[in-house]
Amino acid sequence: MEELYDKISKSKAEMYLDAEDLFTTEPIENIKRLNPEKIDKVITNNVQMLAFLYNKLNLPQKYALYNHTALRRQLEMKEGTPQDWALRTSRLGNYFTYLNQIGNARHHLCAAYHILKTCHDNCKLMPEEFVLQKADFEMHFLELSHHWVKYGLTLYKLSRKTILTRYFSQPSSGPDLWRPLDVLSEVLENPEKIDEENSKDLGAEKGGKGDFTSENVYNFPSLDLKEMESRVPVDIIRTVEDARKLFTFTHKWLMRAKHYYDFEHHSAQYISCSLQQAELYEHLAFFEKNIDNQYSIQKRRADILETLNSLLKTCDNDMTIQIDIIRELSQVQLELMALNLQKLWREESQTNVFNIDSDADSIINSLDSESNKTLTEKTLHASSKNMFLRRMEAATSINGKLFRLSGQLVPQTPSELSFEFSSMKV
């Protein structure tokens, strides 16, 4: 359709008249022909209307294509303001993120940032104009920051889904329940299979005839974004370094967005940014292999949630989000306990070697003894006893924290808590 419009605007533009001139008494020879730029604007408006209709018909690919086409034509014609164009382009990039089309999302978000940053720098050269538009620039950069955060979190989720789907996919002979649970090491041995099996999750563009024939159909040819795009992660995460790179990029934009909000005046936005920050640490811990690093990351996640929970306590009205935060805090404490136990197990397994002759004989003698039917301090190896005690101490500490967290709800005891939940179900 756009090719037909281009032929009309290029070859026969001087033959067309404005609709208002059809009702004039002037001779046709005296009527001024229609300006080709006006025809281009009419074509762009028609493309925008088609995008609107395809959106109402729930055709996301068609909607994205015609919306991008309208933006590309406006960029080439320099129609409208740069701020408005950048804002609409960033929203289309966010829509591509929703469709899991990460490559298209990156290109549009980079284009929006490039145009907005260029306009911002140009306005700085005109102090009077910059003062008038400074607040608008801040709001545009704020919305763009939210889109980048969603981009990073979506890429994390797709990467985790790829790894877990690959690992837990059951072969025809059934799953091997004896294999050790080392998800990252096993899955990442065959990165080619990951790309083949998860091309749908990445939202690969459609091929074939029609509107999707061009490989660069969703690009802006007039913008040079290669250098900017090279600094933005776009591939499925395969290593810890990739996860850290994406974390650094997303965390920068998240802190930029969180800087605009405070808990007193923008409580909902502040809570949302804090929860996204905690989610970001959760994704990073998933890809981290070192137990100490995992513990440090989970501890930072817990600190964010505890700080947010403390702020919510100061509110006069109870918020339902506080229950979700307490639930997530409980989950973090359980993960910290699991990491502690895993670390203790590895330390003890390296230092304590079970002696089959001495330890087994002592246990058997203890069981056969008439005076002592249990494993006591005399029959247990000293190092093994310390290992059990340390595990019990860690579990007791975590249970105490979980009980204190549950006490922050309206019920103050476990029995009252269960009674409240049963009454809510009724």
Short mmCIF file of C-alpha atoms in Angstrom, two decimals:
data_model
loop_
_atom_site.label_atom_id
_atom_site.label_comp_id
_atom_site.label_asym_id
_atom_site.label_seq_id
_atom_site.Cartn_x
_atom_site.Cartn_y
_atom_site.Cartn_z
CA MET A 1 0.00 0.00 0.00
CA GLU A 2 2.78 2.43 0.87
CA GLU A 3 4.46 1.73 -2.48
CA LEU A 4 1.27 2.80 -4.26
CA TYR A 5 1.21 6.02 -2.24
CA ASP A 6 4.85 6.67 -3.09
CA LYS A 7 4.16 6.31 -6.81
CA ILE A 8 1.33 8.82 -6.56
CA SER A 9 3.34 11.35 -4.57
CA LYS A 10 6.43 11.12 -6.80
CA SER A 11 5.08 10.79 -10.33
CA LYS A 12 1.64 12.42 -10.37
CA ALA A 13 1.68 14.92 -7.55
CA GLU A 14 1.20 17.91 -9.90
CA MET A 15 -2.06 16.43 -11.26
CA TYR A 16 -4.00 16.47 -7.98
CA LEU A 17 -6.12 19.27 -6.61
CA ASP A 18 -7.23 20.06 -3.12
CA ALA A 19 -10.80 18.96 -2.33
CA GLU A 20 -11.73 22.51 -1.33
CA ASP A 21 -10.79 23.82 -4.79
CA LEU A 22 -13.33 21.57 -6.50
CA PHE A 23 -16.16 23.92 -5.51
CA THR A 24 -14.58 27.16 -6.70
CA THR A 25 -15.66 29.13 -9.77
CA GLU A 26 -12.09 29.66 -10.90
CA PRO A 27 -10.94 27.87 -14.04
CA ILE A 28 -8.90 24.75 -13.51
CA GLU A 29 -5.89 26.35 -15.16
CA ASN A 30 -5.81 29.04 -12.46
CA ILE A 31 -6.12 26.65 -9.53
CA LYS A 32 -2.87 25.96 -7.73
CA ARG A 33 -1.90 22.34 -7.74
CA LEU A 34 -1.64 20.37 -4.51
CA ASN A 35 1.69 20.54 -2.70
CA PRO A 36 3.50 17.14 -2.71
CA GLU A 37 4.30 17.58 0.99
CA LYS A 38 0.61 17.76 1.74
CA ILE A 39 0.09 14.48 -0.11
CA ASP A 40 2.81 12.91 2.03
CA LYS A 41 1.04 14.10 5.17
CA VAL A 42 -2.24 12.63 3.94
CA ILE A 43 -0.51 9.31 3.26
CA THR A 44 1.05 9.32 6.73
CA ASN A 45 -2.32 10.05 8.33
CA ASN A 46 -3.88 7.16 6.41
CA VAL A 47 -1.12 4.83 7.63
CA GLN A 48 -1.76 5.97 11.20
CA MET A 49 -5.47 5.28 10.84
CA LEU A 50 -4.71 1.79 9.51
CA ALA A 51 -2.49 1.16 12.54
CA PHE A 52 -5.34 2.27 14.80
CA LEU A 53 -7.78 -0.09 13.04
CA TYR A 54 -5.40 -3.06 13.20
CA ASN A 55 -4.98 -2.44 16.92
CA LYS A 56 -8.75 -2.53 17.38
CA LEU A 57 -8.88 -5.76 15.36
CA ASN A 58 -6.25 -7.28 17.68
CA LEU A 59 -3.66 -7.79 14.94
CA PRO A 60 -0.42 -6.92 16.77
CA GLN A 61 1.99 -7.54 13.88
CA LYS A 62 0.00 -5.37 11.48
CA TYR A 63 -0.43 -2.70 14.13
CA ALA A 64 3.30 -2.62 14.88
CA LEU A 65 4.19 -2.51 11.18
CA TYR A 66 1.94 0.42 10.26
CA ASN A 67 2.73 2.29 13.45
CA HIS A 68 6.43 1.99 12.67
CA THR A 69 5.81 3.04 9.06
CA ALA A 70 4.04 6.20 10.21
CA LEU A 71 6.90 7.01 12.59
CA ARG A 72 9.48 6.44 9.87
CA ARG A 73 7.66 8.74 7.45
CA GLN A 74 7.31 11.43 10.12
CA LEU A 75 11.02 11.19 10.88
CA GLU A 76 11.95 11.56 7.22
CA MET A 77 9.50 14.45 6.75
CA LYS A 78 10.42 16.00 10.14
CA GLU A 79 6.74 16.29 10.92
CA GLY A 80 5.80 17.28 14.46
CA THR A 81 8.16 17.87 17.38
CA PRO A 82 11.14 15.65 18.23
CA GLN A 83 9.84 15.15 21.78
CA ASP A 84 6.50 13.82 20.58
CA TRP A 85 8.17 11.54 18.04
CA ALA A 86 10.58 10.15 20.64
CA LEU A 87 7.73 9.53 23.09
CA ARG A 88 5.63 7.62 20.55
CA THR A 89 8.66 5.63 19.37
CA SER A 90 9.54 4.61 22.92
CA ARG A 91 5.98 3.40 23.47
CA LEU A 92 6.18 1.32 20.30
CA GLY A 93 9.47 -0.10 21.58
CA ASN A 94 7.72 -0.99 24.82
CA TYR A 95 5.02 -2.72 22.76
CA PHE A 96 7.71 -4.76 21.01
CA THR A 97 9.00 -5.74 24.46
CA TYR A 98 5.50 -6.95 25.30
CA LEU A 99 5.58 -9.05 22.11
CA ASN A 100 9.00 -10.46 23.15
CA GLN A 101 10.57 -8.98 20.01
CA ILE A 102 13.72 -7.88 21.79
CA GLY A 103 15.66 -6.77 18.70
CA ASN A 104 12.90 -4.45 17.49
CA ALA A 105 12.38 -3.14 21.01
CA ARG A 106 16.06 -2.27 21.36
CA HIS A 107 16.13 -0.45 18.01
CA HIS A 108 13.09 1.70 18.79
CA LEU A 109 14.16 2.53 22.34
CA CYS A 110 17.63 3.50 21.10
CA ALA A 111 16.07 5.66 18.38
CA ALA A 112 13.83 7.38 20.93
CA TYR A 113 16.75 8.05 23.27
CA HIS A 114 18.92 9.34 20.40
CA ILE A 115 16.32 11.84 19.19
CA LEU A 116 15.36 12.94 22.70
CA LYS A 117 19.00 13.37 23.79
CA THR A 118 19.82 15.34 20.62
CA CYS A 119 16.85 17.65 21.13
CA HIS A 120 17.76 18.06 24.80
CA ASP A 121 21.34 19.06 23.97
CA ASN A 122 20.18 21.50 21.29
CA CYS A 123 17.75 23.17 23.69
CA LYS A 124 20.55 23.69 26.18
CA LEU A 125 22.10 26.10 23.70
CA MET A 126 18.96 28.26 24.08
CA PRO A 127 18.60 28.91 27.83
CA GLU A 128 15.19 30.55 27.62
CA GLU A 129 13.72 27.72 25.56
CA PHE A 130 15.37 25.10 27.76
CA VAL A 131 13.82 26.53 30.93
CA LEU A 132 10.36 26.24 29.39
CA GLN A 133 10.83 22.65 28.25
CA LYS A 134 12.97 21.28 31.08
CA ALA A 135 10.02 19.71 32.92
CA ASP A 136 8.78 18.07 29.71
CA PHE A 137 12.21 16.60 29.03
CA GLU A 138 12.34 15.13 32.54
CA MET A 139 8.98 13.43 32.09
CA HIS A 140 9.98 12.04 28.69
CA PHE A 141 13.25 10.65 30.05
CA LEU A 142 11.33 9.21 33.01
CA GLU A 143 8.95 7.29 30.76
CA LEU A 144 11.85 6.10 28.62
CA SER A 145 13.59 4.84 31.77
CA HIS A 146 10.56 2.73 32.67
CA HIS A 147 10.56 1.21 29.18
CA TRP A 148 14.25 0.30 29.46
CA VAL A 149 13.66 -1.33 32.86
CA LYS A 150 10.85 -3.42 31.42
CA TYR A 151 13.16 -4.34 28.53
CA GLY A 152 15.84 -5.64 30.89
CA LEU A 153 13.42 -7.57 33.11
CA THR A 154 11.78 -9.16 30.06
CA LEU A 155 15.15 -10.30 28.71
CA TYR A 156 15.95 -11.82 32.11
CA LYS A 157 12.63 -13.69 32.16
CA LEU A 158 13.10 -15.01 28.63
CA SER A 159 16.60 -16.21 29.50
CA ARG A 160 15.41 -17.99 32.64
CA LYS A 161 12.52 -19.55 30.76
CA THR A 162 14.93 -20.74 28.09
CA ILE A 163 17.23 -22.42 30.60
CA LEU A 164 14.49 -24.00 32.70
CA THR A 165 12.53 -25.22 29.68
CA ARG A 166 15.66 -26.75 28.21
CA TYR A 167 16.65 -28.43 31.47
CA PHE A 168 13.27 -29.80 32.51
CA SER A 169 12.14 -30.90 29.06
CA GLN A 170 11.46 -34.60 29.39
CA PRO A 171 12.86 -36.92 26.71
CA SER A 172 10.87 -39.81 25.30
CA SER A 173 12.42 -42.24 27.77
CA GLY A 174 11.42 -40.08 30.73
CA PRO A 175 13.41 -37.68 32.91
CA ASP A 176 16.64 -38.78 34.53
CA LEU A 177 16.01 -38.28 38.23
CA TRP A 178 19.56 -39.28 39.14
CA ARG A 179 21.34 -36.43 37.37
CA PRO A 180 22.71 -33.59 39.54
CA LEU A 181 20.87 -30.27 39.54
CA ASP A 182 23.41 -28.03 37.81
CA VAL A 183 21.08 -26.17 35.50
CA LEU A 184 23.35 -23.52 34.01
CA SER A 185 26.34 -25.73 33.33
CA GLU A 186 24.31 -28.43 31.62
CA VAL A 187 22.06 -26.22 29.55
CA LEU A 188 24.71 -23.82 28.33
CA GLU A 189 26.83 -26.60 26.87
CA ASN A 190 24.65 -26.53 23.72
CA PRO A 191 23.88 -22.86 22.95
CA GLU A 192 22.89 -23.71 19.36
CA LYS A 193 19.95 -25.80 20.55
CA ILE A 194 18.85 -22.97 22.80
CA ASP A 195 18.66 -20.60 19.86
CA GLU A 196 16.66 -23.09 17.79
CA GLU A 197 14.16 -24.01 20.49
CA ASN A 198 13.49 -20.48 21.70
CA SER A 199 13.32 -18.45 18.53
CA LYS A 200 9.59 -18.09 19.12
CA ASP A 201 10.12 -16.61 22.57
CA LEU A 202 12.37 -13.96 21.12
CA GLY A 203 9.59 -12.91 18.76
CA ALA A 204 11.30 -13.55 15.45
CA GLU A 205 9.88 -11.45 12.63
CA LYS A 206 7.61 -13.14 10.15
CA GLY A 207 8.94 -13.97 6.74
CA GLY A 208 7.35 -14.67 3.41
CA LYS A 209 5.16 -12.55 1.22
CA GLY A 210 3.24 -9.43 2.01
CA ASP A 211 4.18 -6.72 4.48
CA PHE A 212 7.05 -8.67 6.10
CA THR A 213 9.31 -9.26 3.10
CA SER A 214 12.00 -6.75 4.03
CA GLU A 215 14.54 -7.75 6.66
CA ASN A 216 14.91 -4.14 7.83
CA VAL A 217 11.21 -3.38 7.82
CA TYR A 218 11.29 -2.21 11.45
CA ASN A 219 14.43 -0.06 11.16
CA PHE A 220 14.96 3.68 10.77
CA PRO A 221 17.44 3.97 7.87
CA SER A 222 18.06 7.68 8.44
CA LEU A 223 19.44 7.07 11.96
CA ASP A 224 22.87 5.62 12.71
CA LEU A 225 22.30 3.59 15.89
CA LYS A 226 24.89 0.82 15.53
CA GLU A 227 27.23 2.15 18.20
CA MET A 228 24.41 2.77 20.66
CA GLU A 229 22.81 -0.62 20.04
CA SER A 230 26.14 -2.39 20.55
CA ARG A 231 26.10 -1.25 24.20
CA VAL A 232 22.63 -2.68 24.86
CA PRO A 233 22.35 -6.43 25.65
CA VAL A 234 19.96 -8.24 23.34
CA ASP A 235 20.95 -11.93 23.28
CA ILE A 236 19.79 -14.69 25.60
CA ILE A 237 21.94 -14.80 28.74
CA ARG A 238 24.41 -17.68 28.65
CA THR A 239 27.09 -16.71 31.18
CA VAL A 240 27.37 -14.92 34.49
CA GLU A 241 29.14 -12.06 32.71
CA ASP A 242 26.14 -11.59 30.42
CA ALA A 243 23.83 -11.48 33.43
CA ARG A 244 26.01 -8.89 35.17
CA LYS A 245 26.18 -6.76 32.04
CA LEU A 246 22.40 -6.73 31.70
CA PHE A 247 22.05 -6.03 35.43
CA THR A 248 24.36 -3.01 35.22
CA PHE A 249 22.49 -1.62 32.23
CA THR A 250 19.00 -2.13 33.68
CA HIS A 251 19.94 -1.01 37.19
CA LYS A 252 21.26 2.29 35.81
CA TRP A 253 17.91 3.09 34.20
CA LEU A 254 15.99 1.88 37.25
CA MET A 255 17.92 4.20 39.57
CA ARG A 256 17.33 7.02 37.11
CA ALA A 257 13.59 6.41 37.31
CA LYS A 258 13.59 5.92 41.08
CA HIS A 259 15.37 9.26 41.51
CA TYR A 260 12.20 11.08 40.42
CA TYR A 261 10.03 9.58 43.16
CA ASP A 262 9.85 9.80 46.91
CA PHE A 263 7.69 7.71 49.20
CA GLU A 264 5.73 10.64 50.59
CA HIS A 265 4.45 12.15 47.34
CA HIS A 266 4.68 9.25 44.87
CA SER A 267 4.24 6.19 47.05
CA ALA A 268 2.86 3.88 44.33
CA GLN A 269 5.69 4.65 41.90
CA TYR A 270 8.31 4.38 44.64
CA ILE A 271 7.00 0.97 45.74
CA SER A 272 6.92 -0.24 42.13
CA CYS A 273 10.54 0.80 41.54
CA SER A 274 11.67 -0.86 44.78
CA LEU A 275 9.95 -4.13 43.85
CA GLN A 276 11.54 -4.00 40.40
CA GLN A 277 14.92 -3.49 42.03
CA ALA A 278 14.36 -6.54 44.24
CA GLU A 279 13.29 -8.54 41.18
CA LEU A 280 16.45 -7.46 39.40
CA TYR A 281 18.59 -8.86 42.22
CA GLU A 282 16.57 -12.08 42.13
CA HIS A 283 17.33 -12.57 38.43
CA LEU A 284 21.02 -11.86 38.95
CA ALA A 285 21.22 -14.41 41.78
CA PHE A 286 19.71 -17.05 39.49
CA PHE A 287 22.64 -16.83 37.07
CA GLU A 288 25.33 -16.52 39.76
CA LYS A 289 27.25 -19.74 40.45
CA ASN A 290 29.33 -18.72 43.46
CA ILE A 291 27.46 -19.33 46.72
CA ASP A 292 29.01 -16.34 48.49
CA ASN A 293 28.01 -14.05 45.64
CA GLN A 294 24.50 -15.48 45.65
CA TYR A 295 24.22 -14.84 49.37
CA SER A 296 25.44 -11.26 48.98
CA ILE A 297 22.94 -10.60 46.19
CA GLN A 298 20.04 -12.11 48.12
CA LYS A 299 21.04 -10.08 51.18
CA ARG A 300 20.81 -6.87 49.16
CA ARG A 301 17.43 -7.99 47.91
CA ALA A 302 16.32 -8.58 51.50
CA ASP A 303 17.60 -5.14 52.57
CA ILE A 304 15.51 -3.45 49.87
CA LEU A 305 12.37 -5.31 50.92
CA GLU A 306 12.96 -4.68 54.62
CA THR A 307 13.46 -0.96 53.99
CA LEU A 308 10.26 -0.85 51.97
CA ASN A 309 8.41 -2.79 54.66
CA SER A 310 9.62 -0.34 57.31
CA LEU A 311 8.30 2.59 55.25
CA LEU A 312 4.92 0.92 54.87
CA LYS A 313 4.67 0.53 58.65
CA THR A 314 4.68 4.31 59.00
CA CYS A 315 1.52 4.63 56.90
CA ASP A 316 -1.76 5.23 58.69
CA ASN A 317 -3.70 2.91 56.39
CA ASP A 318 -2.81 -0.73 55.85
CA MET A 319 -1.79 -1.57 52.29
CA THR A 320 -2.42 -4.93 50.68
CA ILE A 321 0.98 -4.71 49.02
CA GLN A 322 2.56 -5.10 52.46
CA ILE A 323 1.37 -8.71 52.62
CA ASP A 324 3.07 -9.43 49.28
CA ILE A 325 6.27 -7.80 50.52
CA ILE A 326 6.25 -9.89 53.70
CA ARG A 327 5.65 -13.01 51.63
CA GLU A 328 8.59 -12.16 49.38
CA LEU A 329 10.73 -11.43 52.43
CA SER A 330 9.92 -14.89 53.72
CA GLN A 331 10.96 -16.35 50.39
CA VAL A 332 14.27 -14.47 50.53
CA GLN A 333 14.95 -15.73 54.06
CA LEU A 334 14.28 -19.30 52.93
CA GLU A 335 16.70 -18.87 50.04
CA LEU A 336 19.31 -17.47 52.40
CA MET A 337 18.82 -20.46 54.68
CA ALA A 338 19.21 -22.82 51.72
CA LEU A 339 22.44 -21.09 50.72
CA ASN A 340 23.75 -21.33 54.28
CA LEU A 341 22.97 -25.03 54.45
CA GLN A 342 24.50 -25.61 51.05
CA LYS A 343 27.64 -23.79 52.11
CA LEU A 344 27.84 -25.78 55.35
CA TRP A 345 27.34 -29.02 53.48
CA ARG A 346 30.16 -28.27 51.08
CA GLU A 347 32.50 -27.23 53.87
CA GLU A 348 31.77 -30.33 55.92
CA SER A 349 31.96 -32.64 52.90
CA GLN A 350 35.44 -31.32 52.16
CA THR A 351 36.76 -31.53 55.73
CA ASN A 352 34.91 -34.56 57.10
CA VAL A 353 35.34 -37.93 55.47
CA PHE A 354 33.18 -40.74 56.79
CA ASN A 355 35.36 -43.57 58.13
CA ILE A 356 33.52 -46.77 57.31
CA ASP A 357 35.37 -48.93 59.83
CA SER A 358 35.42 -46.74 62.94
CA ASP A 359 32.22 -44.69 62.51
CA ALA A 360 30.06 -47.59 61.36
CA ASP A 361 31.27 -49.83 64.20
CA SER A 362 30.58 -47.14 66.78
CA ILE A 363 27.05 -46.62 65.48
CA ILE A 364 26.32 -50.37 65.47
CA ASN A 365 27.72 -50.78 68.98
CA SER A 366 25.55 -47.90 70.15
CA LEU A 367 22.44 -49.48 68.68
CA ASP A 368 23.26 -52.86 70.26
CA SER A 369 23.95 -51.35 73.66
CA GLU A 370 21.35 -51.99 76.36
CA SER A 371 22.04 -48.73 78.15
CA ASN A 372 21.83 -46.43 75.14
CA LYS A 373 19.49 -46.94 72.19
CA THR A 374 20.14 -43.59 70.50
CA LEU A 375 23.06 -41.90 68.82
CA THR A 376 24.70 -39.92 71.57
CA GLU A 377 27.73 -37.72 71.81
CA LYS A 378 29.88 -40.79 72.39
CA THR A 379 28.89 -42.49 69.15
CA LEU A 380 28.73 -39.49 66.86
CA HIS A 381 31.87 -38.13 65.32
CA ALA A 382 32.65 -34.71 66.78
CA SER A 383 32.78 -32.95 63.42
CA SER A 384 29.51 -34.57 62.31
CA LYS A 385 27.86 -33.41 65.51
CA ASN A 386 29.03 -29.85 64.90
CA MET A 387 27.66 -29.99 61.37
CA PHE A 388 24.18 -30.99 62.61
CA LEU A 389 24.25 -28.35 65.33
CA ARG A 390 25.19 -25.61 62.90
CA ARG A 391 22.40 -26.63 60.55
CA MET A 392 19.88 -26.69 63.37
CA GLU A 393 21.07 -23.29 64.54
CA ALA A 394 20.66 -21.82 61.05
CA ALA A 395 17.19 -23.34 60.66
CA THR A 396 16.14 -22.05 64.09
CA SER A 397 17.33 -18.55 63.26
CA ILE A 398 15.39 -18.52 59.99
CA ASN A 399 12.24 -19.86 61.62
CA GLY A 400 12.46 -17.10 64.21
CA LYS A 401 12.69 -14.46 61.48
CA LEU A 402 9.73 -15.95 59.62
CA PHE A 403 7.63 -15.95 62.81
CA ARG A 404 8.49 -12.32 63.47
CA LEU A 405 7.52 -11.46 59.90
CA SER A 406 4.21 -13.25 60.27
CA GLY A 407 3.58 -11.25 63.44
CA GLN A 408 3.62 -8.03 61.41
CA LEU A 409 0.24 -8.97 59.99
CA VAL A 410 -2.98 -8.31 61.91
CA PRO A 411 -2.97 -11.70 63.74
CA GLN A 412 -0.25 -11.92 66.37
CA THR A 413 -0.03 -15.69 66.85
CA PRO A 414 -0.01 -18.65 64.44
CA SER A 415 -3.43 -19.78 65.68
CA GLU A 416 -4.93 -16.35 65.14
CA LEU A 417 -3.25 -16.21 61.74
CA SER A 418 -4.82 -19.49 60.64
CA PHE A 419 -8.19 -18.37 62.00
CA GLU A 420 -8.05 -15.16 60.01
CA PHE A 421 -7.19 -16.98 56.81
CA SER A 422 -10.01 -19.48 57.33
CA SER A 423 -12.51 -16.68 57.91
CA MET A 424 -11.32 -14.93 54.75
CA LYS A 425 -11.94 -18.08 52.71
CA VAL A 426 -15.47 -18.35 54.07
#
